[in-house]
Amino acid sequence: MDIRLLRASDIPLIQHANLENLPENYFLKYYLYHALSWPQLSYVAVDVSRPPKTPYDHPKIVGYVLAKMEEEPADGVQHGHITSLSVMRTHRRLGIAEKLMRQSQLAMVETFGAHYVSLHVRVSNKAAIHLYRDTLGFKTEKTESKYYADGEDAYCMRLDLSFLREQLREAEEEQKEKNGTEGVDEGEPVGDVGRDPAAAKSSEPKIKVKVGRALGVGDLVEKVESKAS
Ligand code: ACO
């Protein structure tokens, strides 16, 4: 099984998985919006035991997590949100959903410095509630009455991600300590990238060239044509 980032070409396949597994369905453009706005946060599980035979064959996607960052958090705290998660029936209880969730949570912290992750789940969805609460450690914040279109209530759950922030900070410290004893490799100097090394060394005088518009601000102001100048 390969857990990898969602690609735009996977979108019809995850839409299919979503239609198979959940009553909450979305237009293609909603998946695309996630993939384009937060390309680091959504993952797919691909069954690689039977790889595609030709370049025209689709990868076998057996699970996905569609995630985003909350754009205007009401509490002002930067956090992620799980929009949708599902695993095909044939591949359940193999730890795929757990892996997808953990991967997305890590990316939320690494890429966006998320403080917590939130989600909604149907109060009757025992399997998902087990996964979120018992396996991943989510807490139920509140119950939202009639959240779903069919009138069912939702649990609003959230997971504090400070343990991940701490783990990342410790790993960074460790790396810094390691570099401190072995010397930091800063790579090639960036200023000369792409330049001919011989020309870079030559002592030819530098020539000033004009770039951009040669116009002053005055010329950029829209003129009132009706007035005689
Ligand atoms: N009953 C009880 N607990 C379960 C079940 C189940 N049927 N399935 C998973 N769990 C819990 C267990 O605690 C399990 O740990 P364990 O196997 O060590 O006991 C843990 O979740 C991890 O299980 P995974 O194997 O990672 O879960 P799986 O890959 O089977 O996917 C999922 C779980 C996503 C809920 C799957 O059953 C599914 O796709 N259901 C339909 C779609 C769905 O309900 N999605 C979530 C909606 S909420 C939202 O999208 C934000």
PDB file of C-alpha atoms and ligand atoms in Angstrom:
ATOM      1  CA  MET A   1       0.000   0.000   0.000  1.00  0.00           C
ATOM      2  CA  ASP A   2       1.305   3.426  -0.919  1.00  0.00           C
ATOM      3  CA  ILE A   3       0.144   6.518   0.970  1.00  0.00           C
ATOM      4  CA  ARG A   4       0.921   9.537  -1.173  1.00  0.00           C
ATOM      5  CA  LEU A   5      -0.228  13.103  -1.773  1.00  0.00           C
ATOM      6  CA  LEU A   6      -3.417  13.618  -3.736  1.00  0.00           C
ATOM      7  CA  ARG A   7      -2.820  14.598  -7.387  1.00  0.00           C
ATOM      8  CA  ALA A   8      -5.297  16.497  -9.532  1.00  0.00           C
ATOM      9  CA  SER A   9      -5.584  13.405 -11.791  1.00  0.00           C
ATOM     10  CA  ASP A  10      -6.809  11.354  -8.768  1.00  0.00           C
ATOM     11  CA  ILE A  11      -9.815  13.589  -8.202  1.00  0.00           C
ATOM     12  CA  PRO A  12     -12.390  11.621 -10.268  1.00  0.00           C
ATOM     13  CA  LEU A  13     -11.231   8.465  -8.459  1.00  0.00           C
ATOM     14  CA  ILE A  14     -11.620   9.916  -4.984  1.00  0.00           C
ATOM     15  CA  GLN A  15     -14.972  11.340  -5.961  1.00  0.00           C
ATOM     16  CA  HIS A  16     -15.949   7.798  -6.908  1.00  0.00           C
ATOM     17  CA  ALA A  17     -14.682   6.461  -3.555  1.00  0.00           C
ATOM     18  CA  ASN A  18     -16.605   9.184  -1.741  1.00  0.00           C
ATOM     19  CA  LEU A  19     -19.837   8.315  -3.586  1.00  0.00           C
ATOM     20  CA  GLU A  20     -19.348   4.643  -2.671  1.00  0.00           C
ATOM     21  CA  ASN A  21     -18.642   5.246   1.021  1.00  0.00           C
ATOM     22  CA  LEU A  22     -20.422   8.362   2.273  1.00  0.00           C
ATOM     23  CA  PRO A  23     -23.711  10.219   1.902  1.00  0.00           C
ATOM     24  CA  GLU A  24     -21.862  13.587   1.989  1.00  0.00           C
ATOM     25  CA  ASN A  25     -20.838  14.188  -1.620  1.00  0.00           C
ATOM     26  CA  TYR A  26     -19.227  17.127  -3.375  1.00  0.00           C
ATOM     27  CA  PHE A  27     -18.794  18.643  -6.827  1.00  0.00           C
ATOM     28  CA  LEU A  28     -15.466  17.956  -8.558  1.00  0.00           C
ATOM     29  CA  LYS A  29     -14.517  21.594  -8.145  1.00  0.00           C
ATOM     30  CA  TYR A  30     -14.653  21.264  -4.364  1.00  0.00           C
ATOM     31  CA  TYR A  31     -12.002  18.521  -4.485  1.00  0.00           C
ATOM     32  CA  LEU A  32      -9.981  20.654  -6.884  1.00  0.00           C
ATOM     33  CA  TYR A  33     -10.261  23.626  -4.514  1.00  0.00           C
ATOM     34  CA  HIS A  34      -8.685  21.510  -1.750  1.00  0.00           C
ATOM     35  CA  ALA A  35      -5.958  20.127  -4.030  1.00  0.00           C
ATOM     36  CA  LEU A  36      -5.020  23.576  -5.331  1.00  0.00           C
ATOM     37  CA  SER A  37      -5.310  25.564  -2.111  1.00  0.00           C
ATOM     38  CA  TRP A  38      -3.682  23.097   0.314  1.00  0.00           C
ATOM     39  CA  PRO A  39      -1.786  20.602  -1.879  1.00  0.00           C
ATOM     40  CA  GLN A  40       0.166  19.386   1.169  1.00  0.00           C
ATOM     41  CA  LEU A  41      -2.811  18.185   3.198  1.00  0.00           C
ATOM     42  CA  SER A  42      -4.811  15.621   1.206  1.00  0.00           C
ATOM     43  CA  TYR A  43      -3.590  12.054   0.722  1.00  0.00           C
ATOM     44  CA  VAL A  44      -4.638   8.909  -1.073  1.00  0.00           C
ATOM     45  CA  ALA A  45      -3.968   5.232  -0.356  1.00  0.00           C
ATOM     46  CA  VAL A  46      -3.057   3.364  -3.517  1.00  0.00           C
ATOM     47  CA  ASP A  47      -3.078  -0.427  -3.793  1.00  0.00           C
ATOM     48  CA  VAL A  48       0.226  -1.073  -5.567  1.00  0.00           C
ATOM     49  CA  SER A  49      -0.061  -4.878  -5.459  1.00  0.00           C
ATOM     50  CA  ARG A  50      -1.530  -4.777  -8.965  1.00  0.00           C
ATOM     51  CA  PRO A  51       0.161  -1.807 -10.659  1.00  0.00           C
ATOM     52  CA  PRO A  52      -1.401  -0.295 -13.812  1.00  0.00           C
ATOM     53  CA  LYS A  53      -0.296  -2.162 -16.964  1.00  0.00           C
ATOM     54  CA  THR A  54      -0.453   0.792 -19.351  1.00  0.00           C
ATOM     55  CA  PRO A  55      -0.095   4.557 -18.794  1.00  0.00           C
ATOM     56  CA  TYR A  56      -3.840   4.815 -19.484  1.00  0.00           C
ATOM     57  CA  ASP A  57      -4.827   2.573 -16.548  1.00  0.00           C
ATOM     58  CA  HIS A  58      -5.897   4.341 -13.345  1.00  0.00           C
ATOM     59  CA  PRO A  59      -4.091   3.764 -10.065  1.00  0.00           C
ATOM     60  CA  LYS A  60      -6.216   1.683  -7.656  1.00  0.00           C
ATOM     61  CA  ILE A  61      -7.214   4.222  -5.016  1.00  0.00           C
ATOM     62  CA  VAL A  62      -8.658   2.507  -1.943  1.00  0.00           C
ATOM     63  CA  GLY A  63      -8.844   5.415   0.477  1.00  0.00           C
ATOM     64  CA  TYR A  64      -8.428   9.146   0.760  1.00  0.00           C
ATOM     65  CA  VAL A  65      -8.374  11.989   3.222  1.00  0.00           C
ATOM     66  CA  LEU A  66      -9.493  15.396   1.984  1.00  0.00           C
ATOM     67  CA  ALA A  67      -8.262  18.150   4.278  1.00  0.00           C
ATOM     68  CA  LYS A  68      -7.892  21.914   4.424  1.00  0.00           C
ATOM     69  CA  MET A  69      -6.891  24.786   6.657  1.00  0.00           C
ATOM     70  CA  GLU A  70      -9.707  26.852   8.135  1.00  0.00           C
ATOM     71  CA  GLU A  71      -9.520  30.076   6.150  1.00  0.00           C
ATOM     72  CA  GLU A  72     -11.103  32.447   8.641  1.00  0.00           C
ATOM     73  CA  PRO A  73     -11.027  30.645  11.996  1.00  0.00           C
ATOM     74  CA  ALA A  74     -13.726  32.031  14.295  1.00  0.00           C
ATOM     75  CA  ASP A  75     -11.397  31.623  17.307  1.00  0.00           C
ATOM     76  CA  GLY A  76      -8.453  33.229  15.486  1.00  0.00           C
ATOM     77  CA  VAL A  77      -6.376  30.066  15.981  1.00  0.00           C
ATOM     78  CA  GLN A  78      -4.701  28.560  12.929  1.00  0.00           C
ATOM     79  CA  HIS A  79      -6.148  25.060  12.501  1.00  0.00           C
ATOM     80  CA  GLY A  80      -6.832  22.318  10.018  1.00  0.00           C
ATOM     81  CA  HIS A  81     -10.107  20.609   9.146  1.00  0.00           C
ATOM     82  CA  ILE A  82     -10.844  17.130   7.823  1.00  0.00           C
ATOM     83  CA  THR A  83     -13.456  17.562   5.120  1.00  0.00           C
ATOM     84  CA  SER A  84     -13.819  13.895   4.219  1.00  0.00           C
ATOM     85  CA  LEU A  85     -12.203  10.534   4.905  1.00  0.00           C
ATOM     86  CA  SER A  86     -13.067   7.118   3.579  1.00  0.00           C
ATOM     87  CA  VAL A  87     -11.623   3.708   2.849  1.00  0.00           C
ATOM     88  CA  MET A  88     -13.154   1.179   0.448  1.00  0.00           C
ATOM     89  CA  ARG A  89     -14.926  -1.729   2.188  1.00  0.00           C
ATOM     90  CA  THR A  90     -12.452  -4.230   0.686  1.00  0.00           C
ATOM     91  CA  HIS A  91      -9.557  -2.517   2.466  1.00  0.00           C
ATOM     92  CA  ARG A  92     -10.934  -1.639   5.903  1.00  0.00           C
ATOM     93  CA  ARG A  93      -9.390  -2.507   9.288  1.00  0.00           C
ATOM     94  CA  LEU A  94      -5.893  -2.477   7.825  1.00  0.00           C
ATOM     95  CA  GLY A  95      -4.868   0.781   9.444  1.00  0.00           C
ATOM     96  CA  ILE A  96      -5.250   2.810   6.226  1.00  0.00           C
ATOM     97  CA  ALA A  97      -7.536   5.513   7.653  1.00  0.00           C
ATOM     98  CA  GLU A  98      -5.273   5.948  10.660  1.00  0.00           C
ATOM     99  CA  LYS A  99      -2.214   6.396   8.406  1.00  0.00           C
ATOM    100  CA  LEU A 100      -4.019   8.873   6.135  1.00  0.00           C
ATOM    101  CA  MET A 101      -5.128  10.914   9.141  1.00  0.00           C
ATOM    102  CA  ARG A 102      -1.691  10.957  10.790  1.00  0.00           C
ATOM    103  CA  GLN A 103      -0.020  11.995   7.524  1.00  0.00           C
ATOM    104  CA  SER A 104      -2.430  14.899   7.042  1.00  0.00           C
ATOM    105  CA  GLN A 105      -2.117  16.038  10.673  1.00  0.00           C
ATOM    106  CA  LEU A 106       1.674  16.124  10.391  1.00  0.00           C
ATOM    107  CA  ALA A 107       1.489  18.173   7.197  1.00  0.00           C
ATOM    108  CA  MET A 108      -0.904  20.639   8.879  1.00  0.00           C
ATOM    109  CA  VAL A 109       1.677  21.295  11.577  1.00  0.00           C
ATOM    110  CA  GLU A 110       4.788  21.201   9.375  1.00  0.00           C
ATOM    111  CA  THR A 111       3.409  23.355   6.594  1.00  0.00           C
ATOM    112  CA  PHE A 112       0.922  25.659   8.271  1.00  0.00           C
ATOM    113  CA  GLY A 113       1.816  25.543  11.970  1.00  0.00           C
ATOM    114  CA  ALA A 114      -1.699  24.263  12.814  1.00  0.00           C
ATOM    115  CA  HIS A 115      -2.572  24.217  16.513  1.00  0.00           C
ATOM    116  CA  TYR A 116      -5.394  21.725  16.218  1.00  0.00           C
ATOM    117  CA  VAL A 117      -7.486  19.800  13.708  1.00  0.00           C
ATOM    118  CA  SER A 118     -11.270  19.655  13.706  1.00  0.00           C
ATOM    119  CA  LEU A 119     -13.940  17.553  12.017  1.00  0.00           C
ATOM    120  CA  HIS A 120     -17.624  16.625  12.037  1.00  0.00           C
ATOM    121  CA  VAL A 121     -18.868  13.076  12.290  1.00  0.00           C
ATOM    122  CA  ARG A 122     -22.369  11.571  12.435  1.00  0.00           C
ATOM    123  CA  VAL A 123     -23.320  10.579  15.964  1.00  0.00           C
ATOM    124  CA  SER A 124     -24.269   7.110  14.605  1.00  0.00           C
ATOM    125  CA  ASN A 125     -20.912   6.505  12.857  1.00  0.00           C
ATOM    126  CA  LYS A 126     -19.407   4.095  15.387  1.00  0.00           C
ATOM    127  CA  ALA A 127     -16.395   3.028  13.284  1.00  0.00           C
ATOM    128  CA  ALA A 128     -15.289   6.589  12.568  1.00  0.00           C
ATOM    129  CA  ILE A 129     -15.898   7.727  16.168  1.00  0.00           C
ATOM    130  CA  HIS A 130     -13.705   4.821  17.381  1.00  0.00           C
ATOM    131  CA  LEU A 131     -10.991   5.830  14.957  1.00  0.00           C
ATOM    132  CA  TYR A 132     -11.060   9.515  15.905  1.00  0.00           C
ATOM    133  CA  ARG A 133     -11.538   9.149  19.658  1.00  0.00           C
ATOM    134  CA  ASP A 134      -9.790   5.894  20.621  1.00  0.00           C
ATOM    135  CA  THR A 135      -7.048   5.582  18.020  1.00  0.00           C
ATOM    136  CA  LEU A 136      -6.201   9.208  17.279  1.00  0.00           C
ATOM    137  CA  GLY A 137      -7.185  10.921  20.545  1.00  0.00           C
ATOM    138  CA  PHE A 138      -9.804  13.422  19.312  1.00  0.00           C
ATOM    139  CA  LYS A 139     -12.127  14.931  21.925  1.00  0.00           C
ATOM    140  CA  THR A 140     -15.790  15.757  21.379  1.00  0.00           C
ATOM    141  CA  GLU A 141     -16.245  19.512  21.629  1.00  0.00           C
ATOM    142  CA  LYS A 142     -19.993  19.719  21.194  1.00  0.00           C
ATOM    143  CA  THR A 143     -22.942  18.205  19.346  1.00  0.00           C
ATOM    144  CA  GLU A 144     -24.364  20.160  16.438  1.00  0.00           C
ATOM    145  CA  SER A 145     -28.052  19.530  16.150  1.00  0.00           C
ATOM    146  CA  LYS A 146     -29.350  18.513  12.669  1.00  0.00           C
ATOM    147  CA  TYR A 147     -25.973  19.232  11.071  1.00  0.00           C
ATOM    148  CA  TYR A 148     -26.570  16.766   8.218  1.00  0.00           C
ATOM    149  CA  ALA A 149     -29.068  17.173   5.391  1.00  0.00           C
ATOM    150  CA  ASP A 150     -31.121  14.190   6.646  1.00  0.00           C
ATOM    151  CA  GLY A 151     -31.467  15.763  10.106  1.00  0.00           C
ATOM    152  CA  GLU A 152     -28.828  13.677  11.932  1.00  0.00           C
ATOM    153  CA  ASP A 153     -26.691  15.392  14.586  1.00  0.00           C
ATOM    154  CA  ALA A 154     -22.919  15.719  14.307  1.00  0.00           C
ATOM    155  CA  TYR A 155     -20.203  15.540  16.900  1.00  0.00           C
ATOM    156  CA  CYS A 156     -17.700  18.368  16.464  1.00  0.00           C
ATOM    157  CA  MET A 157     -14.409  16.789  17.375  1.00  0.00           C
ATOM    158  CA  ARG A 158     -10.953  18.237  17.679  1.00  0.00           C
ATOM    159  CA  LEU A 159      -7.424  17.057  18.305  1.00  0.00           C
ATOM    160  CA  ASP A 160      -4.825  19.303  19.901  1.00  0.00           C
ATOM    161  CA  LEU A 161      -1.688  19.063  17.758  1.00  0.00           C
ATOM    162  CA  SER A 162       0.782  20.455  20.307  1.00  0.00           C
ATOM    163  CA  PHE A 163       2.301  16.969  20.732  1.00  0.00           C
ATOM    164  CA  LEU A 164       3.284  17.056  17.042  1.00  0.00           C
ATOM    165  CA  ARG A 165       4.633  20.602  17.316  1.00  0.00           C
ATOM    166  CA  GLU A 166       6.741  19.422  20.263  1.00  0.00           C
ATOM    167  CA  GLN A 167       8.000  16.359  18.355  1.00  0.00           C
ATOM    168  CA  LEU A 168       8.989  18.531  15.407  1.00  0.00           C
ATOM    169  CA  ARG A 169      10.720  21.051  17.674  1.00  0.00           C
ATOM    170  CA  GLU A 170      12.708  18.271  19.357  1.00  0.00           C
ATOM    171  CA  ALA A 171      13.715  16.794  15.980  1.00  0.00           C
ATOM    172  CA  GLU A 172      14.850  20.258  14.853  1.00  0.00           C
ATOM    173  CA  GLU A 173      16.904  20.759  18.038  1.00  0.00           C
ATOM    174  CA  GLU A 174      18.494  17.332  17.550  1.00  0.00           C
ATOM    175  CA  GLN A 175      19.371  18.207  13.968  1.00  0.00           C
ATOM    176  CA  LYS A 176      20.852  21.530  15.063  1.00  0.00           C
ATOM    177  CA  GLU A 177      22.978  19.796  17.703  1.00  0.00           C
ATOM    178  CA  LYS A 178      24.158  17.252  15.132  1.00  0.00           C
ATOM    179  CA  ASN A 179      25.051  20.014  12.678  1.00  0.00           C
ATOM    180  CA  GLY A 180      26.820  21.911  15.421  1.00  0.00           C
ATOM    181  CA  THR A 181      29.294  19.092  15.937  1.00  0.00           C
ATOM    182  CA  GLU A 182      29.687  18.158  12.270  1.00  0.00           C
ATOM    183  CA  GLY A 183      29.536  21.626  10.701  1.00  0.00           C
ATOM    184  CA  VAL A 184      26.593  22.932   8.693  1.00  0.00           C
ATOM    185  CA  ASP A 185      26.600  22.298   4.962  1.00  0.00           C
ATOM    186  CA  GLU A 186      25.212  25.491   3.508  1.00  0.00           C
ATOM    187  CA  GLY A 187      25.536  24.312  -0.111  1.00  0.00           C
ATOM    188  CA  GLU A 188      26.752  26.402  -3.020  1.00  0.00           C
ATOM    189  CA  PRO A 189      26.591  30.203  -2.768  1.00  0.00           C
ATOM    190  CA  VAL A 190      23.270  31.211  -4.309  1.00  0.00           C
ATOM    191  CA  GLY A 191      24.384  34.537  -5.799  1.00  0.00           C
ATOM    192  CA  ASP A 192      26.220  32.938  -8.724  1.00  0.00           C
ATOM    193  CA  VAL A 193      23.671  30.269  -9.590  1.00  0.00           C
ATOM    194  CA  GLY A 194      23.341  29.942 -13.376  1.00  0.00           C
ATOM    195  CA  ARG A 195      26.201  32.326 -14.085  1.00  0.00           C
ATOM    196  CA  ASP A 196      29.240  31.449 -16.134  1.00  0.00           C
ATOM    197  CA  PRO A 197      31.927  30.949 -13.434  1.00  0.00           C
ATOM    198  CA  ALA A 198      34.597  32.616 -15.653  1.00  0.00           C
ATOM    199  CA  ALA A 199      32.406  35.702 -16.209  1.00  0.00           C
ATOM    200  CA  ALA A 200      31.569  35.871 -12.509  1.00  0.00           C
ATOM    201  CA  LYS A 201      35.251  36.157 -11.702  1.00  0.00           C
ATOM    202  CA  SER A 202      36.117  38.722 -14.439  1.00  0.00           C
ATOM    203  CA  SER A 203      36.743  42.269 -13.387  1.00  0.00           C
ATOM    204  CA  GLU A 204      34.685  43.785 -16.257  1.00  0.00           C
ATOM    205  CA  PRO A 205      32.926  46.957 -15.060  1.00  0.00           C
ATOM    206  CA  LYS A 206      29.207  46.543 -14.425  1.00  0.00           C
ATOM    207  CA  ILE A 207      26.810  48.424 -16.731  1.00  0.00           C
ATOM    208  CA  LYS A 208      23.625  49.987 -15.407  1.00  0.00           C
ATOM    209  CA  VAL A 209      20.512  49.089 -17.422  1.00  0.00           C
ATOM    210  CA  LYS A 210      17.041  50.552 -17.076  1.00  0.00           C
ATOM    211  CA  VAL A 211      14.328  48.099 -16.153  1.00  0.00           C
ATOM    212  CA  GLY A 212      10.591  48.539 -15.857  1.00  0.00           C
ATOM    213  CA  ARG A 213       8.657  51.613 -16.966  1.00  0.00           C
ATOM    214  CA  ALA A 214      10.601  54.765 -17.426  1.00  0.00           C
ATOM    215  CA  LEU A 215       7.461  56.767 -16.593  1.00  0.00           C
ATOM    216  CA  GLY A 216       7.021  58.788 -13.455  1.00  0.00           C
ATOM    217  CA  VAL A 217       4.071  58.365 -11.137  1.00  0.00           C
ATOM    218  CA  GLY A 218       2.354  61.368 -12.701  1.00  0.00           C
ATOM    219  CA  ASP A 219       2.092  59.569 -16.014  1.00  0.00           C
ATOM    220  CA  LEU A 220       0.394  56.621 -14.391  1.00  0.00           C
ATOM    221  CA  VAL A 221      -2.455  58.644 -12.892  1.00  0.00           C
ATOM    222  CA  GLU A 222      -5.626  58.407 -14.915  1.00  0.00           C
ATOM    223  CA  LYS A 223      -6.332  61.724 -16.623  1.00  0.00           C
ATOM    224  CA  VAL A 224      -9.710  63.434 -16.572  1.00  0.00           C
ATOM    225  CA  GLU A 225     -10.142  63.608 -20.321  1.00  0.00           C
ATOM    226  CA  SER A 226     -13.015  66.118 -20.257  1.00  0.00           C
ATOM    227  CA  LYS A 227     -10.821  68.844 -18.732  1.00  0.00           C
ATOM    228  CA  ALA A 228      -8.675  70.836 -21.040  1.00  0.00           C
ATOM    229  CA  SER A 229      -5.062  70.347 -20.128  1.00  0.00           C
TER     230      SER A 229
HETATM  231  N1  ACO B   1     -15.687  -0.655  14.353  1.00  0.00           N
HETATM  232  C1  ACO B   1     -15.058  -0.176  15.427  1.00  0.00           C
HETATM  233  N2  ACO B   1     -13.890   0.515  15.365  1.00  0.00           N
HETATM  234  C2  ACO B   1     -13.374   0.702  14.132  1.00  0.00           C
HETATM  235  C3  ACO B   1     -13.980   0.203  12.958  1.00  0.00           C
HETATM  236  C4  ACO B   1     -15.195  -0.515  13.112  1.00  0.00           C
HETATM  237  N3  ACO B   1     -15.846  -1.012  12.059  1.00  0.00           N
HETATM  238  N4  ACO B   1     -13.231   0.566  11.887  1.00  0.00           N
HETATM  239  C5  ACO B   1     -12.190   1.255  12.368  1.00  0.00           C
HETATM  240  N5  ACO B   1     -12.264   1.360  13.716  1.00  0.00           N
HETATM  241  C6  ACO B   1     -11.364   2.056  14.620  1.00  0.00           C
HETATM  242  C7  ACO B   1     -10.584   1.098  15.464  1.00  0.00           C
HETATM  243  O1  ACO B   1     -10.293   1.755  16.680  1.00  0.00           O
HETATM  244  C8  ACO B   1      -9.355   0.862  14.647  1.00  0.00           C
HETATM  245  O2  ACO B   1      -8.272   0.447  15.375  1.00  0.00           O
HETATM  246  P1  ACO B   1      -7.987  -1.139  15.536  1.00  0.00           P
HETATM  247  O3  ACO B   1      -8.140  -1.741  14.180  1.00  0.00           O
HETATM  248  O4  ACO B   1      -6.598  -1.182  16.070  1.00  0.00           O
HETATM  249  O5  ACO B   1      -9.035  -1.624  16.491  1.00  0.00           O
HETATM  250  C9  ACO B   1      -9.095   2.256  14.123  1.00  0.00           C
HETATM  251  O6  ACO B   1     -10.388   2.784  13.860  1.00  0.00           O
HETATM  252  C10 ACO B   1      -8.221   2.346  12.892  1.00  0.00           C
HETATM  253  O7  ACO B   1      -8.840   1.636  11.870  1.00  0.00           O
HETATM  254  P2  ACO B   1      -8.379   1.740  10.380  1.00  0.00           P
HETATM  255  O8  ACO B   1      -8.077   0.339   9.889  1.00  0.00           O
HETATM  256  O9  ACO B   1      -7.312   2.747  10.222  1.00  0.00           O
HETATM  257  O10 ACO B   1      -9.719   2.278   9.721  1.00  0.00           O
HETATM  258  P3  ACO B   1     -10.218   1.960   8.255  1.00  0.00           P
HETATM  259  O11 ACO B   1      -9.107   2.066   7.280  1.00  0.00           O
HETATM  260  O12 ACO B   1     -10.975   0.693   8.258  1.00  0.00           O
HETATM  261  O13 ACO B   1     -11.221   3.190   7.986  1.00  0.00           O
HETATM  262  C11 ACO B   1     -13.243   4.426   8.247  1.00  0.00           C
HETATM  263  C12 ACO B   1     -12.143   3.634   8.961  1.00  0.00           C
HETATM  264  C13 ACO B   1     -12.632   5.571   7.439  1.00  0.00           C
HETATM  265  C14 ACO B   1     -14.196   5.012   9.271  1.00  0.00           C
HETATM  266  C15 ACO B   1     -13.991   3.434   7.294  1.00  0.00           C
HETATM  267  O14 ACO B   1     -14.732   2.545   8.090  1.00  0.00           O
HETATM  268  C16 ACO B   1     -14.898   4.116   6.311  1.00  0.00           C
HETATM  269  O15 ACO B   1     -14.471   4.503   5.208  1.00  0.00           O
HETATM  270  N6  ACO B   1     -16.199   4.277   6.644  1.00  0.00           N
HETATM  271  C17 ACO B   1     -17.171   4.909   5.767  1.00  0.00           C
HETATM  272  C18 ACO B   1     -16.864   6.374   5.534  1.00  0.00           C
HETATM  273  C19 ACO B   1     -16.812   7.161   6.839  1.00  0.00           C
HETATM  274  O16 ACO B   1     -17.579   6.924   7.756  1.00  0.00           O
HETATM  275  N7  ACO B   1     -15.883   8.155   6.898  1.00  0.00           N
HETATM  276  C20 ACO B   1     -15.713   9.067   8.029  1.00  0.00           C
HETATM  277  C21 ACO B   1     -16.745  10.147   7.978  1.00  0.00           C
HETATM  278  S1  ACO B   1     -16.366  11.545   8.980  1.00  0.00           S
HETATM  279  C22 ACO B   1     -15.464  12.542   8.004  1.00  0.00           C
HETATM  280  O17 ACO B   1     -15.288  12.286   6.834  1.00  0.00           O
HETATM  281  C23 ACO B   1     -14.804  13.780   8.595  1.00  0.00           C
END
